[in-house]
Coordinates of C-alpha atoms and ligand atoms in Angstrom, one line a residue:
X1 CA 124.4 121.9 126.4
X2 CA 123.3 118.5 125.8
X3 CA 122.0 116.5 128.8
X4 CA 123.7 112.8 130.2
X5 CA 120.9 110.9 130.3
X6 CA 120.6 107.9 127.8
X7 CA 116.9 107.7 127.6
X8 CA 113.7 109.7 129.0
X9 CA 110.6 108.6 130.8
X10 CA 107.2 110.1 130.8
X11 CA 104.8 109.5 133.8
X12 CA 106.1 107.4 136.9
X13 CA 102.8 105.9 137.9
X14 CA 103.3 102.0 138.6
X15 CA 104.4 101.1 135.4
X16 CA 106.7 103.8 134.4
X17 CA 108.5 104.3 138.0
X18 CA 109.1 100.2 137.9
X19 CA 110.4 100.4 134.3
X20 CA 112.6 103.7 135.2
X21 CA 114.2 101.7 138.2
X22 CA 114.7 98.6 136.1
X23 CA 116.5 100.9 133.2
X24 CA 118.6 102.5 136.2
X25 CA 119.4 99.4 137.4
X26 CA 120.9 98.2 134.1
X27 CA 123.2 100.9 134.0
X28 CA 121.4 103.5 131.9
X29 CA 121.4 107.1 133.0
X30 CA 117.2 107.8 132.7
X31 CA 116.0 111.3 132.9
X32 CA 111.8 111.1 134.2
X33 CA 109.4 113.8 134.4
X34 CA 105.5 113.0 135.7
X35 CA 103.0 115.7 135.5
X36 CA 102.5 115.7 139.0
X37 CA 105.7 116.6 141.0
X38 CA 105.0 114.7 144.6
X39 CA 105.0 111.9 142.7
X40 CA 108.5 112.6 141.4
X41 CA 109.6 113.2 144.4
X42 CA 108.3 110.2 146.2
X43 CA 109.7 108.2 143.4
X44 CA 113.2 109.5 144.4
X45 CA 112.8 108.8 147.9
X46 CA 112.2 105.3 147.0
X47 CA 114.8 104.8 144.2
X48 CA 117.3 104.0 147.0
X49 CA 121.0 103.2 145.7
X50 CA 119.7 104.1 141.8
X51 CA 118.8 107.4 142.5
X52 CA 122.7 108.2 140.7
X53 CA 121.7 107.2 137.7
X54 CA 118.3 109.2 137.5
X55 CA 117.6 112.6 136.3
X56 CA 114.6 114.3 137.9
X57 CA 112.8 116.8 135.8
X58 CA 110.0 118.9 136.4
X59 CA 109.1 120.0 133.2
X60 CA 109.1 118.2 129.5
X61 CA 111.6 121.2 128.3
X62 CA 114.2 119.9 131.3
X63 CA 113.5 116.8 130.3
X64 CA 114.3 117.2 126.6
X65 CA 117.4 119.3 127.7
X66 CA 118.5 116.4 129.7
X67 CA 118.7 113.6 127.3
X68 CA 121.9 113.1 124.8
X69 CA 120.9 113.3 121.4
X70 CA 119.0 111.5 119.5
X71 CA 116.7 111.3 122.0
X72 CA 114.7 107.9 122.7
X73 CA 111.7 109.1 124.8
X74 CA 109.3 106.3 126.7
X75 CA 105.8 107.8 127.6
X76 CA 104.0 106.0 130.0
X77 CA 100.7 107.1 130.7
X78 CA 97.2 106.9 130.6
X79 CA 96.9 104.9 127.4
X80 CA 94.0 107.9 125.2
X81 CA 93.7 111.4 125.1
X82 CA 96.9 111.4 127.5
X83 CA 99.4 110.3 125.2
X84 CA 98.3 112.3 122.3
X85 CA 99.0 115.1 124.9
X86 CA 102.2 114.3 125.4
X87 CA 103.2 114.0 122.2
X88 CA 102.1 117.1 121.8
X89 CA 104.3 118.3 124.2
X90 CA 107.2 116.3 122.9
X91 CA 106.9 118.0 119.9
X92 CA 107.7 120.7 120.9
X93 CA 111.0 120.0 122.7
X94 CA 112.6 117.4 120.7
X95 CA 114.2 117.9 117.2
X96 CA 114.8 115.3 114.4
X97 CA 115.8 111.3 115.2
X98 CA 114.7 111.6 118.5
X99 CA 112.4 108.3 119.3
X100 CA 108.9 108.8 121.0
X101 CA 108.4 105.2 122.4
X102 CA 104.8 105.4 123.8
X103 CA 104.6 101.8 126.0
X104 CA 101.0 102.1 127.5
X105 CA 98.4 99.9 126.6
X106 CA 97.6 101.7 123.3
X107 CA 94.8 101.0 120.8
X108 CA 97.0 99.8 117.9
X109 CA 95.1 102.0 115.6
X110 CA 95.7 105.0 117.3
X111 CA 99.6 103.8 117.1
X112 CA 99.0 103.7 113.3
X113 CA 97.4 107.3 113.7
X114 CA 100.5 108.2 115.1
X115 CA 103.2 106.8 113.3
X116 CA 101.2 108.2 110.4
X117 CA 101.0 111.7 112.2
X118 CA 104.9 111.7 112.9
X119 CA 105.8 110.7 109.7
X120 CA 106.4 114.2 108.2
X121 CA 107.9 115.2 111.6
X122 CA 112.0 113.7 111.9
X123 CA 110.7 112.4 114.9
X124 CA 110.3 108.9 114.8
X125 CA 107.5 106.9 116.8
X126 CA 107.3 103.4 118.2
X127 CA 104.6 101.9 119.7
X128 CA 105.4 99.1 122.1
X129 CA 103.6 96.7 124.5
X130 CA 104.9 95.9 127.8
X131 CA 103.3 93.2 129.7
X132 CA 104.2 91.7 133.2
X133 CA 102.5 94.0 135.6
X134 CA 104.0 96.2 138.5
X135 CA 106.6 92.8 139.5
X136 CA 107.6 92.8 135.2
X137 CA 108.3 96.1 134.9
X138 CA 110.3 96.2 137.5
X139 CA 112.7 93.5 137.0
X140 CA 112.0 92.3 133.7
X141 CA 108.6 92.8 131.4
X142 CA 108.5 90.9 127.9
X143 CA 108.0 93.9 125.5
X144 CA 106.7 93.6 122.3
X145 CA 107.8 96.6 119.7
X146 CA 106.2 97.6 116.8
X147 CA 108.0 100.8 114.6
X148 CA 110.8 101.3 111.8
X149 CA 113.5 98.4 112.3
X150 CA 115.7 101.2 112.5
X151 CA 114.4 102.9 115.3
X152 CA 114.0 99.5 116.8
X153 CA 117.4 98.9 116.2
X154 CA 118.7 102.3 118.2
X155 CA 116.8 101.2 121.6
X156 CA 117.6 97.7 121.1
X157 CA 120.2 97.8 123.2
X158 CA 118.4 99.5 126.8
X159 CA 115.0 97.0 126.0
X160 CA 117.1 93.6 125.9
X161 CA 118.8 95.4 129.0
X162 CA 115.5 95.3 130.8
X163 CA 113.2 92.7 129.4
X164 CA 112.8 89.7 131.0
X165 CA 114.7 86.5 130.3
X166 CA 113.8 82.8 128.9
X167 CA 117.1 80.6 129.5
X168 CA 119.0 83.9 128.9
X169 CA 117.2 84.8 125.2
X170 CA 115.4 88.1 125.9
X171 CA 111.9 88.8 125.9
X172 CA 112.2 91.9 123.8
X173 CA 111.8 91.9 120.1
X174 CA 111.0 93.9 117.0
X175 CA 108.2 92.6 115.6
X176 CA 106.7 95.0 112.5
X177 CA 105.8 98.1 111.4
X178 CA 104.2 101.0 112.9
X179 CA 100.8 99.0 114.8
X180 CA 102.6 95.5 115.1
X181 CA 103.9 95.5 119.1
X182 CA 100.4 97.3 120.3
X183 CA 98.1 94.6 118.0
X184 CA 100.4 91.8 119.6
X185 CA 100.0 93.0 123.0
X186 CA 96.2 93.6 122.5
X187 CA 96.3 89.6 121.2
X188 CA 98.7 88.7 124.7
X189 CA 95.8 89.9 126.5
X190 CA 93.0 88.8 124.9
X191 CA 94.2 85.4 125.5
X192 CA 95.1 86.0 129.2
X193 CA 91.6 87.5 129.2
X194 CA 90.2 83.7 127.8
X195 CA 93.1 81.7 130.0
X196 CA 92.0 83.5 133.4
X197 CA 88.4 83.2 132.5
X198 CA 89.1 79.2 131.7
X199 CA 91.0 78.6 135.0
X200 CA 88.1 80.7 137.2
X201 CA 85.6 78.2 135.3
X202 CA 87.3 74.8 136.9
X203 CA 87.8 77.0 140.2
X204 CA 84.1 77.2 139.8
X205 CA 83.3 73.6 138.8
X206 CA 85.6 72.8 141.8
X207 CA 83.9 75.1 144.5
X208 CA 80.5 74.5 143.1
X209 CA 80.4 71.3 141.5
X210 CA 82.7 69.0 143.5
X211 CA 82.1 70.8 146.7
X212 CA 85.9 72.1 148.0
X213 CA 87.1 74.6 150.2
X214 CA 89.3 77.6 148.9
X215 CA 92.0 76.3 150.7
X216 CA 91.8 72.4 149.2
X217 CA 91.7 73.9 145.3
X218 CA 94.5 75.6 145.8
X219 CA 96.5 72.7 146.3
X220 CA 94.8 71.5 143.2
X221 CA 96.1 74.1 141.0
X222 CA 99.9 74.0 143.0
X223 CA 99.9 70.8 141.9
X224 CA 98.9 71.0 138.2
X225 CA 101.7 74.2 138.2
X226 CA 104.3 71.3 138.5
X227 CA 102.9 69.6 135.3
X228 CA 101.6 70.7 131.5
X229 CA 99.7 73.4 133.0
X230 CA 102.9 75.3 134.7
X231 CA 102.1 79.0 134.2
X232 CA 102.3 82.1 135.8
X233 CA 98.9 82.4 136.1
X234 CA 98.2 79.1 137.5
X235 CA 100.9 79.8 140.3
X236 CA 99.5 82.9 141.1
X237 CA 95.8 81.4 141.3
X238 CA 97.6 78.9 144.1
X239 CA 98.6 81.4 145.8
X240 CA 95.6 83.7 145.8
X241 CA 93.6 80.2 146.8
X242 CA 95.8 80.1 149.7
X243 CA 95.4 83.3 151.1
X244 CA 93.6 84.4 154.3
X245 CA 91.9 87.4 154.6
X246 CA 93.8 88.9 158.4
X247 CA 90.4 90.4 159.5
X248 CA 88.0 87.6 159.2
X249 CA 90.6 84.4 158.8
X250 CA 88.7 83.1 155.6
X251 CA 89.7 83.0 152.0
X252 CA 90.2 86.4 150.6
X253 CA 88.6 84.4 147.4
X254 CA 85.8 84.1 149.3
X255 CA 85.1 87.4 150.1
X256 CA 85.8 89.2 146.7
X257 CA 82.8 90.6 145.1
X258 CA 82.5 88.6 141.9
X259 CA 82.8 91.3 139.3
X260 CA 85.5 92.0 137.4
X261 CA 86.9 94.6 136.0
X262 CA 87.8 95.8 132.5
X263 CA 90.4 98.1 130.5
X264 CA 89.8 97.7 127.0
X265 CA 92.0 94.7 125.1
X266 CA 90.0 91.8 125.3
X267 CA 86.9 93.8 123.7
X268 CA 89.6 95.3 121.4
X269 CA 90.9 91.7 120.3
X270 CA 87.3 90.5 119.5
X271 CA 86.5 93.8 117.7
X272 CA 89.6 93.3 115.7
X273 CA 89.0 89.5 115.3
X274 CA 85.4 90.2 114.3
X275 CA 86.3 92.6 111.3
X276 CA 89.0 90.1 109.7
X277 CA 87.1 87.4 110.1
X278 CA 88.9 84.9 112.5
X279 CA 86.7 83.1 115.2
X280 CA 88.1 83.9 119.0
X281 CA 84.8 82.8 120.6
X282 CA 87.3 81.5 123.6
X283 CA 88.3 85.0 123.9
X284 CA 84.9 86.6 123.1
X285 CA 83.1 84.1 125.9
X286 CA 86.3 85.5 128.4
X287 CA 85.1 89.3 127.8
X288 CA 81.3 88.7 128.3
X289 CA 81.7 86.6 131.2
X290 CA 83.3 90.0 132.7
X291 CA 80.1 91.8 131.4
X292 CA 78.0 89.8 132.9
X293 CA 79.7 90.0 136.7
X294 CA 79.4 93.5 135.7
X295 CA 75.3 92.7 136.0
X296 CA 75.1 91.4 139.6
X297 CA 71.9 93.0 140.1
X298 CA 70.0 91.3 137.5
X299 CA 72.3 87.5 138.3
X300 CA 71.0 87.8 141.7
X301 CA 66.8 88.7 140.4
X302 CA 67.4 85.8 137.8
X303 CA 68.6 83.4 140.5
X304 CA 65.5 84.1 142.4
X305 CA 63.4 83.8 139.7
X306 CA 65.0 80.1 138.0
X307 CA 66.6 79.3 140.9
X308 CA 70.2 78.1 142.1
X309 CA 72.4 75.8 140.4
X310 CA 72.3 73.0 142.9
X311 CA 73.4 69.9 141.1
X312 CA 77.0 68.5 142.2
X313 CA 79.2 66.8 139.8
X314 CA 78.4 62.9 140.5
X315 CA 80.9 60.5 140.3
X316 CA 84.8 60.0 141.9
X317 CA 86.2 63.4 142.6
X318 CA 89.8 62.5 142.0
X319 CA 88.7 61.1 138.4
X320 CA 86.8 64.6 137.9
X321 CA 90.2 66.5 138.9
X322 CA 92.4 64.6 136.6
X323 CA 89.4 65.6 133.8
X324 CA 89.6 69.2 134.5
X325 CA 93.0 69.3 134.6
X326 CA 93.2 68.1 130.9
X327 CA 90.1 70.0 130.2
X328 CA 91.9 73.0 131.0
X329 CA 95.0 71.6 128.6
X330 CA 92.7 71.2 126.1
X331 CA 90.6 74.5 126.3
X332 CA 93.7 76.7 126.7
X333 CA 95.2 74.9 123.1
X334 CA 91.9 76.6 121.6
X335 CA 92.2 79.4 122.8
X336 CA 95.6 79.9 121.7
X337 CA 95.1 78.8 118.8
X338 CA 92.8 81.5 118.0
X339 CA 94.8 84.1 119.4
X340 CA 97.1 83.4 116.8
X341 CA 95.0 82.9 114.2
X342 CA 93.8 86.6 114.9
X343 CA 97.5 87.7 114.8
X344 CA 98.1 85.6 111.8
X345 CA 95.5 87.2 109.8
X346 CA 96.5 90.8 111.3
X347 CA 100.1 90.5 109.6
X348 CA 98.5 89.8 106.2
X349 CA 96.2 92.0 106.6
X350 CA 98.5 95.3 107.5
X351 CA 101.7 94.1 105.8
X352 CA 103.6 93.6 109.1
X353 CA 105.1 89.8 108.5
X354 CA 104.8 89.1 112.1
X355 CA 106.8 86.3 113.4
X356 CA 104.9 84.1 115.3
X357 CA 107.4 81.8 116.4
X358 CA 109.2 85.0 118.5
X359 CA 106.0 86.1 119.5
X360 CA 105.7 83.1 121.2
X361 CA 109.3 83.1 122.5
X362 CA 109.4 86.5 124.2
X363 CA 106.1 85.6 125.9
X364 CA 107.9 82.5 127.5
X365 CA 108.7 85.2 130.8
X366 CA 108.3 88.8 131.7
X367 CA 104.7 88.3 130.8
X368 CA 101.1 87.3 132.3
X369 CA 101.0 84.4 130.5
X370 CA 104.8 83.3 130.5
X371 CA 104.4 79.1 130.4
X372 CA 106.0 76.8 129.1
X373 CA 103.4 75.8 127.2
X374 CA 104.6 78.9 124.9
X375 CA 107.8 77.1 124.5
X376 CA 105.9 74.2 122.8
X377 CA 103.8 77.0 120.7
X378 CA 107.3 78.5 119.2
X379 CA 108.6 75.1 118.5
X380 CA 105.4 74.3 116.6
X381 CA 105.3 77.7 114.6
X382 CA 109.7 77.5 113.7
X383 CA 108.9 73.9 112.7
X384 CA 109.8 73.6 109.0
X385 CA 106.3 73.9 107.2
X386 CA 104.4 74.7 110.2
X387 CA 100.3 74.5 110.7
X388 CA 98.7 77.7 109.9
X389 CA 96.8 76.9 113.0
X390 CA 98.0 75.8 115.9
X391 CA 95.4 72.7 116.3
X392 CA 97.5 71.9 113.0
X393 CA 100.8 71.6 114.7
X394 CA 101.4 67.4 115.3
X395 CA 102.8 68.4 118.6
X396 CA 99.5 70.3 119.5
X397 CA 97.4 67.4 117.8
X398 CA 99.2 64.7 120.0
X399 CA 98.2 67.0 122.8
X400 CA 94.7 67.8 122.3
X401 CA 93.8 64.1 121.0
X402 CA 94.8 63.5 124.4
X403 CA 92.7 66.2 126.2
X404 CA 89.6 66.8 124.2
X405 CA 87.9 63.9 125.9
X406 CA 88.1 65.3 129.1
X407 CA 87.0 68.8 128.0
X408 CA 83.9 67.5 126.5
X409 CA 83.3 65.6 129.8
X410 CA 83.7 68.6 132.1
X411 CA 81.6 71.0 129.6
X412 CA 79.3 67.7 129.5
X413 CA 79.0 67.6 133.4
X414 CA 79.1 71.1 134.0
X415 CA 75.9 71.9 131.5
X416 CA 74.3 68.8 133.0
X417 CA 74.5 70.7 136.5
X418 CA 73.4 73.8 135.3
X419 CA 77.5 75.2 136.3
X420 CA 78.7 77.9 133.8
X421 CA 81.4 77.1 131.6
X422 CA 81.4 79.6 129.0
X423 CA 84.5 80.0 127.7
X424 CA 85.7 76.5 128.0
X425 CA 82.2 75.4 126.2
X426 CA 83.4 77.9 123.5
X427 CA 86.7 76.4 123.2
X428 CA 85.5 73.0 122.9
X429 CA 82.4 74.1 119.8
X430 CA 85.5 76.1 118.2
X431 CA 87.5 72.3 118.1
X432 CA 84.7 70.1 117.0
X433 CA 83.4 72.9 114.4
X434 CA 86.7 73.0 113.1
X435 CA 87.3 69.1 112.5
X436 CA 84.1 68.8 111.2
X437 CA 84.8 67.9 107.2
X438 CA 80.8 68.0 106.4
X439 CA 79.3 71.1 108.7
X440 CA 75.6 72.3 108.6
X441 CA 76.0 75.5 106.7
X442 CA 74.4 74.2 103.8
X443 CA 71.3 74.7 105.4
X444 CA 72.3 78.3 106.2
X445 CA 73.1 78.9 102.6
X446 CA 70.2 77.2 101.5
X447 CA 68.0 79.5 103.9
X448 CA 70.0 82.2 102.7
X449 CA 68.8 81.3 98.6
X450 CA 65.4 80.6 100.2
X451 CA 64.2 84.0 101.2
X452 CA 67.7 86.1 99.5
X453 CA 68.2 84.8 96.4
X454 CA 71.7 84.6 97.5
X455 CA 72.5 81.4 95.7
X456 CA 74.9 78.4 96.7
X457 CA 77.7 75.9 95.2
X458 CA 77.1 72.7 95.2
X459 CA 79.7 69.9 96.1
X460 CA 78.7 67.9 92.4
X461 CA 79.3 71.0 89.7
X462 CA 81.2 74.0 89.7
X463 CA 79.1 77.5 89.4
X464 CA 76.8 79.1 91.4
X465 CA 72.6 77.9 91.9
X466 CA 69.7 78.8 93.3
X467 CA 67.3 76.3 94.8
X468 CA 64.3 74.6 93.4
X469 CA 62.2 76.3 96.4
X470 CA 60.7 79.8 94.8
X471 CA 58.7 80.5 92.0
X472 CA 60.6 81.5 88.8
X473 CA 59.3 85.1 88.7
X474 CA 60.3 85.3 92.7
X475 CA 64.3 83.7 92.4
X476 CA 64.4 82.4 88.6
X477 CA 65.0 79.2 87.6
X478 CA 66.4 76.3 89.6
X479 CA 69.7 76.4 87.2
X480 CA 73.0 78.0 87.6
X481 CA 72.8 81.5 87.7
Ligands
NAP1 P1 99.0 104.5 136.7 O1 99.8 103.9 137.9 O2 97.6 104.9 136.9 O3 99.8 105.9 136.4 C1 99.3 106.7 135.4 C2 100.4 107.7 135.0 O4 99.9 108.4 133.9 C3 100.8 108.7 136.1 O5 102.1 108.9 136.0 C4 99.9 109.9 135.7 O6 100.5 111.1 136.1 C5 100.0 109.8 134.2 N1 98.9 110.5 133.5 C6 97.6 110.2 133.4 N2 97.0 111.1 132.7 C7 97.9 112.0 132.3 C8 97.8 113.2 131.5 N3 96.6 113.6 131.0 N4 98.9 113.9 131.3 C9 100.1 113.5 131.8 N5 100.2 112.4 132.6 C10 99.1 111.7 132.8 O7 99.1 103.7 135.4 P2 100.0 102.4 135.1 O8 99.4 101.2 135.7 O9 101.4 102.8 135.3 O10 99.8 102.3 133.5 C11 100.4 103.1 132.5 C12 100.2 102.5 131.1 O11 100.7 101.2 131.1 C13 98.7 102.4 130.8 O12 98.5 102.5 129.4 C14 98.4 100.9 131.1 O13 97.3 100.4 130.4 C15 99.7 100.3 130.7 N6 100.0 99.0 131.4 C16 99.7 98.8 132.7 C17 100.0 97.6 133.3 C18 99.7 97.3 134.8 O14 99.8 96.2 135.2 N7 99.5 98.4 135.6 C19 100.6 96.6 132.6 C20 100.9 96.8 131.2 C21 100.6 98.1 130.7 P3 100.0 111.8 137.5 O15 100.8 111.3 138.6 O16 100.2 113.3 137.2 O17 98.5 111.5 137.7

């Protein structure tokens, strides 16, 4: 006999019990199995009023048996080893049309691997990014879906149940083929990767540079979330500013060990950025910063050996503030711009025709980086003829002919006083390379004929030359080659 429940759920840690309530909530009858059964149970115990529209199963073949045909199945686990494993499983129970939907973090390329793997199967696969945290998942993630439109078009209904909402649009949508929502999600957190490093960096110059208690940039950075730089993130860092630690009454801030952690995404964005080509050195400055917290042993042997920073940022504090709040404007406008290029280039690249514009719209809430700065972003890309790059976009130039002053003070002031910046550093030599008509590579290319042979083009003549620096049995002659 065929089961009740409209859809199925694989492993209730944080994410998947949140997302399980949420889909219960919304009226869908959810059947969940996790391999460990107390936590099952404990689940139920805390599923309160919803636990009538839940199906608790204690093994994938219950779980199969309780699901109406065709069967949509969500895994989420342990992005790896562990979903391959329970696909596996799944294979097993389920029979043609059924919908694996594996919503972890996954590697987009093992989503391709799988799709592929599937193909011959009936079963159909979707890979889908959810982003929002414990809080998103729970009542409302933006979700970012990559698969067959048509198996999209089959769980359409239960996602735009659950996702999150921007002025009542959903924060759920289709965007491509097999690796599209996984590469998109990798991107969303590439640049929260870049965005958190960014707003630590003024945090820093703050502390460091202008001298401020905990308590006093908090305020800072409540205030900014009332104006252009009104984000999740930045209202979060408010609050964390603000907090007291119970045992010892000072900042929590200021008791954190400063080394941060890792999962995967931002490395995999650069990787991925790296092989097509598309600078992301905001996001690449983001992941190494983490690396090096990672080395506090040898920060703490070099700071002995060179010495502190000591230098404070001279001049009128409330003049640096207003700086740093536009250097973060500015800084953040690089950085998504990159992240976008990367995507941009990723949809040519596999064929998936990603549209930017509702990438940008179903990151506007349910998400880490919900702003409404991404409002702006998917005006500028729906904009008849819009910029391939966002620094393109006259909305965005307006913007960052305003700010870019400021950023090159605070990098400026901060490199003067020996104060890291380095992903806002990166995000201001991304801009001024990329407005710069005449850059220096000439002399790379001519170093590269110098000792390579590798010839060059020159901006008088059409063809390719080599330079009048070798001796003709070493590189030919100086003519066009
Ligand atoms: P979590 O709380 O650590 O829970 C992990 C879940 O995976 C548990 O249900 C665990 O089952 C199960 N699991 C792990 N290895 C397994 C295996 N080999 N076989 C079967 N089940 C296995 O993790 P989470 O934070 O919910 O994250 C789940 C996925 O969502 C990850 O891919 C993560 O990257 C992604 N994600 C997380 C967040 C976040 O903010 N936490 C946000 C977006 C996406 P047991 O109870 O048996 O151990």
């Amino acid at each position: 006999m065929d089961g009740t429940a409209d859809i199925g759920l694989i492993g209730l840690g944080v994410m998947g019990a949140n997302l399980s309530l949420n889909i219960a909530e919304k009226g869908h009858r959810i059947a969940v199995f996790n391999r460990t059964a107390a936590r099952t149970e404990a689940f139920l115990e805390n599923a309160g009023a919803l636990r009538s529209n839940i199906v608790p199963c204690y093994t994938i073949a219950d779980l199969a048996a309780a699901i109406r045909p065709p069967r949509p199945v969500i895994v989420m686990v342990q992005a790896g080893k562990a979903v391959d494993e329970q696909i596996a499983l799944l294979r097993g129970v389920l029979s043609d049309n059924d919908i694996i939907i594996d919503a972890g973090n996954a590697n987009f390329r093992d989503t391709m691997r799988r799709f592929d793997e599937l193909k011959s199967t009936g079963l159909t696969f979707i890979g889908m990014g959810v982003s929002g945290g414990e809080e998103g998942a729970r009542n409302g993630p933006s979700i970012m879906v990559g698969g067959r439109e048509e198996s999209w078009k089959r769980v359409e209904a239960v996602l735009t149940a659950i996702a999150a909402r921007y002025k009542g649009e959903p924060c759920a949508a289709w965007l491509g083929e097999n690796g599209a929502g996984h590469f998109v999600k990798t991107i969303h957190n590439g640049i929260e990767y870049a965005d958190m490093q960014m707003i630590a960096e003024i945090y820093g110059l703050m502390r460091d540079g202008l001298g401020m208690p905990a308590r006093e940039i908090g305020e800072v950075f409540a205030g900014w979330n009332k104006g252009r730089l009104n984000s999740y993130l930045i209202e979060i860092t408010a609050a964390v500013l603000a907090a007291e630690d119970p045992e010892t009454g000072q900042p929590v801030v200021d008791i954190i060990l400063d080394r941060a952690g890792q999962k995967g995404t931002g490395r995999w964005s650069v990787i991925e950025a790296q092989t097509m080509g598309v600078p992301a050195t905001a996001i690449e400055a983001a992941v190494a910063a983490r690396v090096i917290s990672g080395m506090r042993g040898e920060r703490l042997a070099a700071e002995r050996v060179y010495g502190k920073a000591t230098a404070r940022l001279d001049g009128d504090p409330a003049t640096s503030l207003r700086d740093m709040e536009l250097a973060l404007l500015a800084g953040k406008i690089a950085a998504y711009a990159q992240g976008f290029a990367v995507m941009d280039a990723a949809s040519n690249e596999f064929g998936w025709g990603l549209p930017l514009p509702t990438v940008a719209r179903i990151w506007r809430a349910g998400c880490i980086i919900r702003s409404q700065f991404l409002d702006a972003i998917a005006e500028a890309f729906a904009a008849a003829g819009s910029a391939d790059n966002l620094l393109m976009a006259p909305s965005f130039v307006a913007m960052m002919k305003e700010a870019h002053p400021s950023l090159r003070r605070i990098v400026a002031r901060a490199s003067e006083a020996g104060l890291p910046v380095p992903a806002l550093s990166s995000a201001l030599a991304y801009f001024d390379a990329y407005r710069q008509g005449r850059g220096t590579t000439n002399l790379v290319q001519a170093q590269r004929d110098f000792f390579g042979a590798h010839g060059f083009e020159r901006l008088d003549a059409d063809g390719a030359f080599h330079g009048p620096w070798s001796s003709a049995a070493q590189h030919g002659d100086p003519k066009q080659v």
